[in-house]
Every structure is written in structure tokens, then in C-alpha cells.
CSV table of C-alpha atoms in Angstrom, one decimal:
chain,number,residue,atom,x,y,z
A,1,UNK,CA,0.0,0.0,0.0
A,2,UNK,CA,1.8,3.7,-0.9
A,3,UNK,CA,1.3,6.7,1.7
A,4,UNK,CA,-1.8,7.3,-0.2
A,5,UNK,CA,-3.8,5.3,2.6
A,6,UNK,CA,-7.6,5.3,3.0
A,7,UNK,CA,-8.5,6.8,5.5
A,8,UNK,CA,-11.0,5.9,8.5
A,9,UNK,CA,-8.5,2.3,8.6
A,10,UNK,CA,-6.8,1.9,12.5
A,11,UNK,CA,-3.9,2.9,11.8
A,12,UNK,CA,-3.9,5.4,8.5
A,13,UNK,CA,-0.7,7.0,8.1
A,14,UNK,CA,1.1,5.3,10.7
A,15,UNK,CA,4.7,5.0,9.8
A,16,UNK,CA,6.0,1.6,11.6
A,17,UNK,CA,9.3,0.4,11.7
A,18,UNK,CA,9.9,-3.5,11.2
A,19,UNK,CA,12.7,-4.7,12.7
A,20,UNK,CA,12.5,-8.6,12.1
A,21,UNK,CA,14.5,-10.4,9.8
A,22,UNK,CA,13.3,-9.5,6.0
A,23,UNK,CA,12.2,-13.1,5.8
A,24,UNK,CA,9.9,-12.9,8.3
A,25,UNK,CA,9.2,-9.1,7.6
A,26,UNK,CA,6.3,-10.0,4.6
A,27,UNK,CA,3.5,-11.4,7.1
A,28,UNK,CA,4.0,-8.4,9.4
A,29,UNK,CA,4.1,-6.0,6.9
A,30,UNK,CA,1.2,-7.3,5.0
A,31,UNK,CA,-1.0,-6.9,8.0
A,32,UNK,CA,-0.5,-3.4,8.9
A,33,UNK,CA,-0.8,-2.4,5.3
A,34,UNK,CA,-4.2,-3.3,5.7
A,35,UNK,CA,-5.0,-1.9,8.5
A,36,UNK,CA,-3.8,1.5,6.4
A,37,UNK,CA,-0.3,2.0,7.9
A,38,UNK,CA,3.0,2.3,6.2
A,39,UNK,CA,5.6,-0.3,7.4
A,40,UNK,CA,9.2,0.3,6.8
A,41,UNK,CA,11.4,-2.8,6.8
A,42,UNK,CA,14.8,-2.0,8.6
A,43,UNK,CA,15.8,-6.0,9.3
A,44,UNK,CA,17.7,-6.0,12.1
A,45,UNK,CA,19.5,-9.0,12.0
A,46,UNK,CA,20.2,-12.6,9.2
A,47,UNK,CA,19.4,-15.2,10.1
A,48,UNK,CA,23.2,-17.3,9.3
A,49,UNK,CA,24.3,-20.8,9.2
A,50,UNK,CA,26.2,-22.1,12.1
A,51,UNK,CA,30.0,-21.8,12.8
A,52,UNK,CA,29.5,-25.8,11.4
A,53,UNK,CA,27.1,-28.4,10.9
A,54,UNK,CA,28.4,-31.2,12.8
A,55,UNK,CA,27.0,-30.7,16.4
A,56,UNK,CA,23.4,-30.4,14.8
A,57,UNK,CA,23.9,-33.2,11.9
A,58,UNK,CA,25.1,-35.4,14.9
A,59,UNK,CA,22.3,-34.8,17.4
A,60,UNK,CA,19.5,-35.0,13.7
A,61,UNK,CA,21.2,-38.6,13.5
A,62,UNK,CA,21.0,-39.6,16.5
A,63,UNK,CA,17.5,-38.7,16.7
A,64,UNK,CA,16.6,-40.3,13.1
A,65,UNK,CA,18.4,-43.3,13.8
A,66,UNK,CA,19.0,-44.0,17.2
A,67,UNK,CA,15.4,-43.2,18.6
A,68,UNK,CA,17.9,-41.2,21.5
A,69,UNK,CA,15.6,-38.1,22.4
A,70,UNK,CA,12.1,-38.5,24.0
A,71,UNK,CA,11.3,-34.9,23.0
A,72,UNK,CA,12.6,-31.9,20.1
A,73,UNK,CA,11.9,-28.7,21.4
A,74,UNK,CA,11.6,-25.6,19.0
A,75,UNK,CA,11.4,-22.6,20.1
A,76,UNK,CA,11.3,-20.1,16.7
A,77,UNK,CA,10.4,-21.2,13.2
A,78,UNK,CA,14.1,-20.5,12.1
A,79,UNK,CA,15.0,-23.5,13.8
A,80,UNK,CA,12.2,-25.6,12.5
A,81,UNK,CA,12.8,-24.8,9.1
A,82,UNK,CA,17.1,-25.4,9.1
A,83,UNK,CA,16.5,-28.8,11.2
A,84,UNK,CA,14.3,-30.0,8.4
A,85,UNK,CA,16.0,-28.8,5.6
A,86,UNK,CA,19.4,-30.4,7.1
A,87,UNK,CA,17.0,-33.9,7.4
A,88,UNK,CA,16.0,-33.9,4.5
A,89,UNK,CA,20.4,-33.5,3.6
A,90,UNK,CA,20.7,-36.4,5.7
A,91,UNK,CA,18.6,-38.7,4.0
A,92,UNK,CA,15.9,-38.2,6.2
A,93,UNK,CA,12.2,-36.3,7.2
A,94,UNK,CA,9.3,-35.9,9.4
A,95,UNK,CA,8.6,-39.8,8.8
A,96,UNK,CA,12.0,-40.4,10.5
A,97,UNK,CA,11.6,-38.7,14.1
A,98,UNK,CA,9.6,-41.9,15.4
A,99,UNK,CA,8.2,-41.7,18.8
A,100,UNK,CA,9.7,-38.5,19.8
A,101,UNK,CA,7.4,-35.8,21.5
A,102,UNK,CA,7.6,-32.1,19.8
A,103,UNK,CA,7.0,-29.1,21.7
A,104,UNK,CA,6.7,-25.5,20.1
A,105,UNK,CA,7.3,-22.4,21.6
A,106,UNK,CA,4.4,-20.9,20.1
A,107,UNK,CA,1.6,-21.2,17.2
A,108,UNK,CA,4.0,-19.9,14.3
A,109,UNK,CA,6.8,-22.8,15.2
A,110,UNK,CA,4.0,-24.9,15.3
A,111,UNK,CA,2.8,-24.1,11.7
A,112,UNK,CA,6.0,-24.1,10.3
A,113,UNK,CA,6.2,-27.7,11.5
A,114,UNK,CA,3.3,-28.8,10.5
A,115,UNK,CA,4.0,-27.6,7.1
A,116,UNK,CA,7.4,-29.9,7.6
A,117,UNK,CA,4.8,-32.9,8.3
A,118,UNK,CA,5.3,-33.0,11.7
A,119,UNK,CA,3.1,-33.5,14.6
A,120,UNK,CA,3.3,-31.0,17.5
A,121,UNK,CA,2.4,-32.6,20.8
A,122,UNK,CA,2.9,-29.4,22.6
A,123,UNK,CA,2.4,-25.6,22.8
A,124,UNK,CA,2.2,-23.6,25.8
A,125,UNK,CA,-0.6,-21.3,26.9
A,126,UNK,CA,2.1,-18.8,26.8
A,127,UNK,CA,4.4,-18.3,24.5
A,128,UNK,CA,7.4,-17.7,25.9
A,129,UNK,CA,10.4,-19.8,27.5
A,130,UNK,CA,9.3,-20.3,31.0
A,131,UNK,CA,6.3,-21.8,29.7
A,132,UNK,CA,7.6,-24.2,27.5
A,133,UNK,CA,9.6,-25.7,30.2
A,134,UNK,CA,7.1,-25.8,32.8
A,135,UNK,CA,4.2,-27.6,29.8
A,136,UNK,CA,6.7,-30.3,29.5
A,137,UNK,CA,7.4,-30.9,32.6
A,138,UNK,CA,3.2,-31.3,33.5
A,139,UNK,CA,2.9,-33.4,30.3
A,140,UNK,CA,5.7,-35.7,31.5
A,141,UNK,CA,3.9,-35.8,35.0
A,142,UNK,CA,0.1,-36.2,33.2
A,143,UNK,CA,1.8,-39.3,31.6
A,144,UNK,CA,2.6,-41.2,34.2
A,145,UNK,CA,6.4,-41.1,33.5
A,146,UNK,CA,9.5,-40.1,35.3
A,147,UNK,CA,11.7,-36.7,34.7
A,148,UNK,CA,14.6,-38.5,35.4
A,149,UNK,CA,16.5,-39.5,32.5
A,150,UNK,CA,14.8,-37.7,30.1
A,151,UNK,CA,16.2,-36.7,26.9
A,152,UNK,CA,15.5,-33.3,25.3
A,153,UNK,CA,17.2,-32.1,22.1
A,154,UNK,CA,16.9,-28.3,21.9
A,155,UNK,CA,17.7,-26.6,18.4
A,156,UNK,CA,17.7,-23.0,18.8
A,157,UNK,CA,19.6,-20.0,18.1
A,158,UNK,CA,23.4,-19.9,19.0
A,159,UNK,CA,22.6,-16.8,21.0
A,160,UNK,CA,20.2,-17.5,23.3
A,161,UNK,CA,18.5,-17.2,27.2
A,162,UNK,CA,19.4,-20.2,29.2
A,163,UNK,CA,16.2,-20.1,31.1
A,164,UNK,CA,14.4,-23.6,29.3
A,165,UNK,CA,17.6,-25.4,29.7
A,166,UNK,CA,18.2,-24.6,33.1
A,167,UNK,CA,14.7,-25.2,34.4
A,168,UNK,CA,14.1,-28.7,32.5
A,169,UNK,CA,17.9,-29.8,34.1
A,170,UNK,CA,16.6,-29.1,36.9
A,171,UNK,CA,13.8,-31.2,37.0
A,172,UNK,CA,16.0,-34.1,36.3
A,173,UNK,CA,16.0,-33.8,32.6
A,174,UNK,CA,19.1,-34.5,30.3
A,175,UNK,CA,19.1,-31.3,27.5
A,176,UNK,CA,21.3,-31.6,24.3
A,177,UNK,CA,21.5,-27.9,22.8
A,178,UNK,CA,22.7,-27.7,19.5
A,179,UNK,CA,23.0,-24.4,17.7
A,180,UNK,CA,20.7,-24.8,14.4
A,181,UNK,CA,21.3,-20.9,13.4
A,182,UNK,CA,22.7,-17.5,14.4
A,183,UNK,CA,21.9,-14.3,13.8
A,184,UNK,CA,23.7,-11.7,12.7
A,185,UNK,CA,23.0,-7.4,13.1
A,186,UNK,CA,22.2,-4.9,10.4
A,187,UNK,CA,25.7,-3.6,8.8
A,188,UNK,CA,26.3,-0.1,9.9
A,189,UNK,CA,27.1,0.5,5.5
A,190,UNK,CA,23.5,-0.7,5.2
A,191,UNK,CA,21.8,1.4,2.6
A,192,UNK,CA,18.7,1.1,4.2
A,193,UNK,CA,19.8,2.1,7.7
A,194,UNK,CA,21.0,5.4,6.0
A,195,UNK,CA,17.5,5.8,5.0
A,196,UNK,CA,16.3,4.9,9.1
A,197,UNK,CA,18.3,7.2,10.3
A,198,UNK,CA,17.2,10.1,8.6
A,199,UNK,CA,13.6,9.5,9.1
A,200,UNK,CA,14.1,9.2,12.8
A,201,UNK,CA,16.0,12.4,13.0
A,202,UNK,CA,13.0,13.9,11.5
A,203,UNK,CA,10.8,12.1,13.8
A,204,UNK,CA,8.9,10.7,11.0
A,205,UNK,CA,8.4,7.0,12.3
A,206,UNK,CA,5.9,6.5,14.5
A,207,UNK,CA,6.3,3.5,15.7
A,208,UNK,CA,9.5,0.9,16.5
A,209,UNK,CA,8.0,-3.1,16.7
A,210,UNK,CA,10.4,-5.9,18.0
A,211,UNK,CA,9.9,-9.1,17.9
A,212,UNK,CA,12.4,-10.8,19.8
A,213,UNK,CA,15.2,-9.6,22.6
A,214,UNK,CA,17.6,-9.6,19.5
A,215,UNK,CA,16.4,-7.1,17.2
A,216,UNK,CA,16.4,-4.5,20.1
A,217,UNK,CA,19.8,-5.5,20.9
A,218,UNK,CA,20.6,-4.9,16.9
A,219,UNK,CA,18.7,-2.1,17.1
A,220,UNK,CA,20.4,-0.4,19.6
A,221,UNK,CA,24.2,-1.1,18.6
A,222,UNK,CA,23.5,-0.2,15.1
A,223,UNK,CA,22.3,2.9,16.2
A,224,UNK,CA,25.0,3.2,18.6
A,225,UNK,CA,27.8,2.5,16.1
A,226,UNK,CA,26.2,4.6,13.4
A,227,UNK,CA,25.4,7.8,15.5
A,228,UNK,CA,26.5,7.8,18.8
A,229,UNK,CA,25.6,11.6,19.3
A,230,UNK,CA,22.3,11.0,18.0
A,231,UNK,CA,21.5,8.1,20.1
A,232,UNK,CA,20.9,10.4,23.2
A,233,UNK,CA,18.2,12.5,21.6
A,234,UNK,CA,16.3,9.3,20.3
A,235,UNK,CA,16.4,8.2,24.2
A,236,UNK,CA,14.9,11.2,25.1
A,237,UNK,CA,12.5,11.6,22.4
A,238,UNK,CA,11.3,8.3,23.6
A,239,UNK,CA,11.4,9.0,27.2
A,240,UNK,CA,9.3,12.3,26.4
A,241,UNK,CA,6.6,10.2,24.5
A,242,UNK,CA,7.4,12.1,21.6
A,243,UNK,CA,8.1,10.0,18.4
A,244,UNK,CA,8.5,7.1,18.1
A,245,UNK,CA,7.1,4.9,20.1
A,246,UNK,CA,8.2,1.5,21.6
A,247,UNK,CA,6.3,-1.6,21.0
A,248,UNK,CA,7.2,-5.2,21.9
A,249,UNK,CA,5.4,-8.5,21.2
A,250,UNK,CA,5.7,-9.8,24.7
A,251,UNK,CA,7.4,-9.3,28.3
A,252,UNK,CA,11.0,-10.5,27.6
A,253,UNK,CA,11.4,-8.4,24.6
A,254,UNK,CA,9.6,-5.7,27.0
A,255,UNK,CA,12.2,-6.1,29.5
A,256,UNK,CA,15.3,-6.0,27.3
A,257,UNK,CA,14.2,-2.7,25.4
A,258,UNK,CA,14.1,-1.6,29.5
A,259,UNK,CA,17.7,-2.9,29.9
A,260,UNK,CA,18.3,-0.7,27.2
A,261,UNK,CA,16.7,2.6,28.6
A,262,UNK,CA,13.8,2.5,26.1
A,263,UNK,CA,10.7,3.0,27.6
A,264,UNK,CA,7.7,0.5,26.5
A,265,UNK,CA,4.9,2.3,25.2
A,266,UNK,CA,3.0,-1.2,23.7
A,267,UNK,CA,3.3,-4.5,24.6
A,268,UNK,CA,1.3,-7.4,23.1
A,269,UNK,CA,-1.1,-9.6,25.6
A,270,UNK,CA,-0.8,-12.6,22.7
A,271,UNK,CA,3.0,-13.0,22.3
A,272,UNK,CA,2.3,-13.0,18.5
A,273,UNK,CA,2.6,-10.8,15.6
A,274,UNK,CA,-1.3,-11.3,15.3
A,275,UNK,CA,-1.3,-9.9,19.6
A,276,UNK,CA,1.4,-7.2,18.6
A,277,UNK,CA,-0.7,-5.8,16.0
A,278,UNK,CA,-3.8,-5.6,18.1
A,279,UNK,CA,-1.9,-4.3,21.0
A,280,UNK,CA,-0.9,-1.2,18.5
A,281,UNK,CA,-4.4,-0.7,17.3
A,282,UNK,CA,-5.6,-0.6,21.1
A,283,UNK,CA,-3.2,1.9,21.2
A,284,UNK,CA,-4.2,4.0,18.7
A,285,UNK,CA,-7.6,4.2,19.4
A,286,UNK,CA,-7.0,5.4,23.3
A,287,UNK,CA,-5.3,8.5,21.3
């Protein structure tokens, strides 16, 4: 949709900046276009390859052909869609994960597995680490079986909170974590940051989303590293409640834009790009 938006839509004229990784960035986008804003894609960080492939190609074996883990957790469709697509390199697919339970952090890894013709035994009521951990741990317990001795292959980012581990070890659970992807920040050359940059100076965005504790992270040190002087005024301006504002999809994000001085202004109720929209139109309409 151009800046020619119709108006009497939620959010006509809304400039909002998208942060996410440009291949997740289309969904996003495509919804707030609708609702008559203007999205502006400055993806934050790539989604890489790993340093190598053997840790994860060992762990995919093991689970393939050794029937070794009693449950594959997920917890982002990045890592859904690299596991499969190294199966499928090893000679293998959904067909091949046997018994093994599957848990999903949320309804989008779920999806994404689905669509890898998997089952998903599991997804939280919330959508967020804690969650996961404490879901499997009542579904073990609803089951009739033991914690102890449990095995749990994890394939996540290679930057990530330690919080699921920790709390499933701790119930007597054995965790593999294997590093399926990393990510990578916005290059301060990046053409498109140039472009950022200068809208924020002008106060022209209305709206910052993030969708994960990374792309505030990325956020911030690209800014840091491209402006430093200007970094202070943006802290203010979003301090003051003048433009822009902050939204987040859910609490942990919340709290790390807090680590990094910003404050919150929106923060989804559904940890979901469906519940972060909403939570901006809510938003908009107490304005």
C-alpha cells in the first residue's frame, strides 16, 4: 500500500518500523498495510548458518536413527525450518523422528512444522520460554512417567537465554542444545539504515515493533555505532513520548528494550505478531 492510505483504517498513516528479519518481515508487513499504515522494513538481523554443521547433523542422527531423544523442542520457526532442511540433507524427514514428543514455543513454530509434516504434541498457553519448560514438565507428570532420565534435544539459536535449559535440568531432565542458526545485526554500510536514520532524525516514524530480545539488541548497537551523538536524543524523544514509540510482542522483549533505557509504550497480551498488532491498534484508538 503507498502513503496514499484510506483513510478511516486503524492505523492510516502510521509509519511503523519493522525490525524482524526480511524473511519474516512480509506477514508483518502485510497486515498493517491493511489496517492502512505504512511499514518500513529495517531488518535488524540474518538469520546465518552455524559456525558448522556437525554438532546439529550429529544430534538429527542420533535422533533419526537411534530413537535417542524423547522430545525436540523448538522454540522459533528458524530452527524448524534449518532442522528440516538439514534432514532432508541427511537422507531423512518428518517420517523419520519416530516416537519422539515435539514441543513448540508458540503457534508460528508450530505451523512451520506442520507444514514440515510433523506432529506438534505441545504448545504452551504462553508463549514464551518459562512456559515451554514448565508444559513439558506437567505433560511428562500427566503421563505417568519419570523426569529422570529424560532426553531433550533443543535446536535454537546460537545466541540464546538459558532459562528452558536450566529449568528442565533441573527437573532431572538430560538437554542436548545444539545451535541450528545464528543471527547476525544490520551492517552499519547498510543502505537502508542510512534511510532509518534520517527519518528518525525527523521524527517521521511513529512506531518501532520488536519481535524478539535480539532485534532491540541490533537495534540499539547499530544505532550506537552509526550515531553515537544521536543516540541520546532518540532516548529522550522516547522518554518524552514524543516519536516514536516502543512496541514489543511480549514481556521478555519488553524487558530488554528496559535494559536498554527505552521506555515501552505497547506490549502485546498474545506473544504474536497477530497480539502485537492488536496491542498497537488498542493503542491508537485510546489516542
Amino acid at each position: 500500500m503507498s502513503e496514499q492510505t484510506v483513510k478511516g483504517l486503524p492505523l492510516h498513516g502510521r509509519r511503523i518500523l519493522i525490525t524482524r528479519a526480511h524473511e519474516q518481515a512480509g506477514t508483518f508487513s502485510s497486515q498493517l498495510s491493511a489496517l492502512g499504515a505504512i511499514p518500513v522494513e529495517l531488518p535488524t538481523i540474518r538469520v546465518v548458518a552455524p559456525d558448522d554443521w556437525e554438532s546439529l547433523d550429529f544430534a538429527l542422527k542420533r535422533l533419526c536413527e537411534a530413537d535417542w531423544y524423547d522430545w525436540l523442542v523448538f522454540t522459533s520457526a528458524n530452527g524448524v525450518r534449518i532442522c528440516f532442511d538439514r534432514l532432508l540433507k541427511l537422507g531423512h524427514d518428518a517420517r523419520s523422528l519416530g516416537n519422539v514428543r515435539i514441543a513448540a514455543i508458540g503457534p508460528a513454530t508450530a505451523m512451520t512444522l506442520i507444514k514440515n509434516g510433523a506432529m506438534v504434541d505441545l504448545v504452551p498457553a504462553k508463549y514464551i520460554a518459562e512456559d515451554v519448560a514448565s508444559a513439558l514438565i506437567e505433560d511428562v507428570h500427566k503421563r505417568g512417567e519419570l523426569l529422570e532420565g529424560k532426553k531433550v534435544l533443543l535446536a535454537r539459536a546460537a545466541e540464546a537465554r538459558n532459562v528452558l535449559v536450566t529449568e528442565l535440568q533441573r527437573a532431572g531432565m538430560t538437554v542436548d542444545v545444539v545451535a541450528a542458526y545464528q543471527t547476525v545485526g544490520v551492517s552499519k554500510e547498510d543502505e537502508q539504515g542510512h534511510k532509518i536514520l534520517h527519518q528518525l532524525e525527523a521524527q517521521k516514524l511513529d512506531i518501532l515493533t520488536f519481535t524478539s530480545s535480539s532485534t532491540v539488541r541490533n537495534f540499539m548497537h547499530w544505532l550506537t555505532e552509526y550515531d553515537a551523538s544521536f543516540t541520546n536524543t532518540f532516548m529522550s524523544n522516547v522518554t518524552q513520548h514524543i516519536r516514536p514509540k516502543i512496541a514489543c510482542i511480549g514481556p521478555i522483549t519488553s524487558q530488554t528494550a528496559r535494559e536498554f533505557g527505552l521506555d515501552v509504550h505497547i506490549e502485546a497480551q498474545v506473544f504474536t505478531i497477530a497480539g502485537l498488532v492488536e496491542a498497537i491498534i488498542r493503542n491508537e484508538e485510546k489516542l
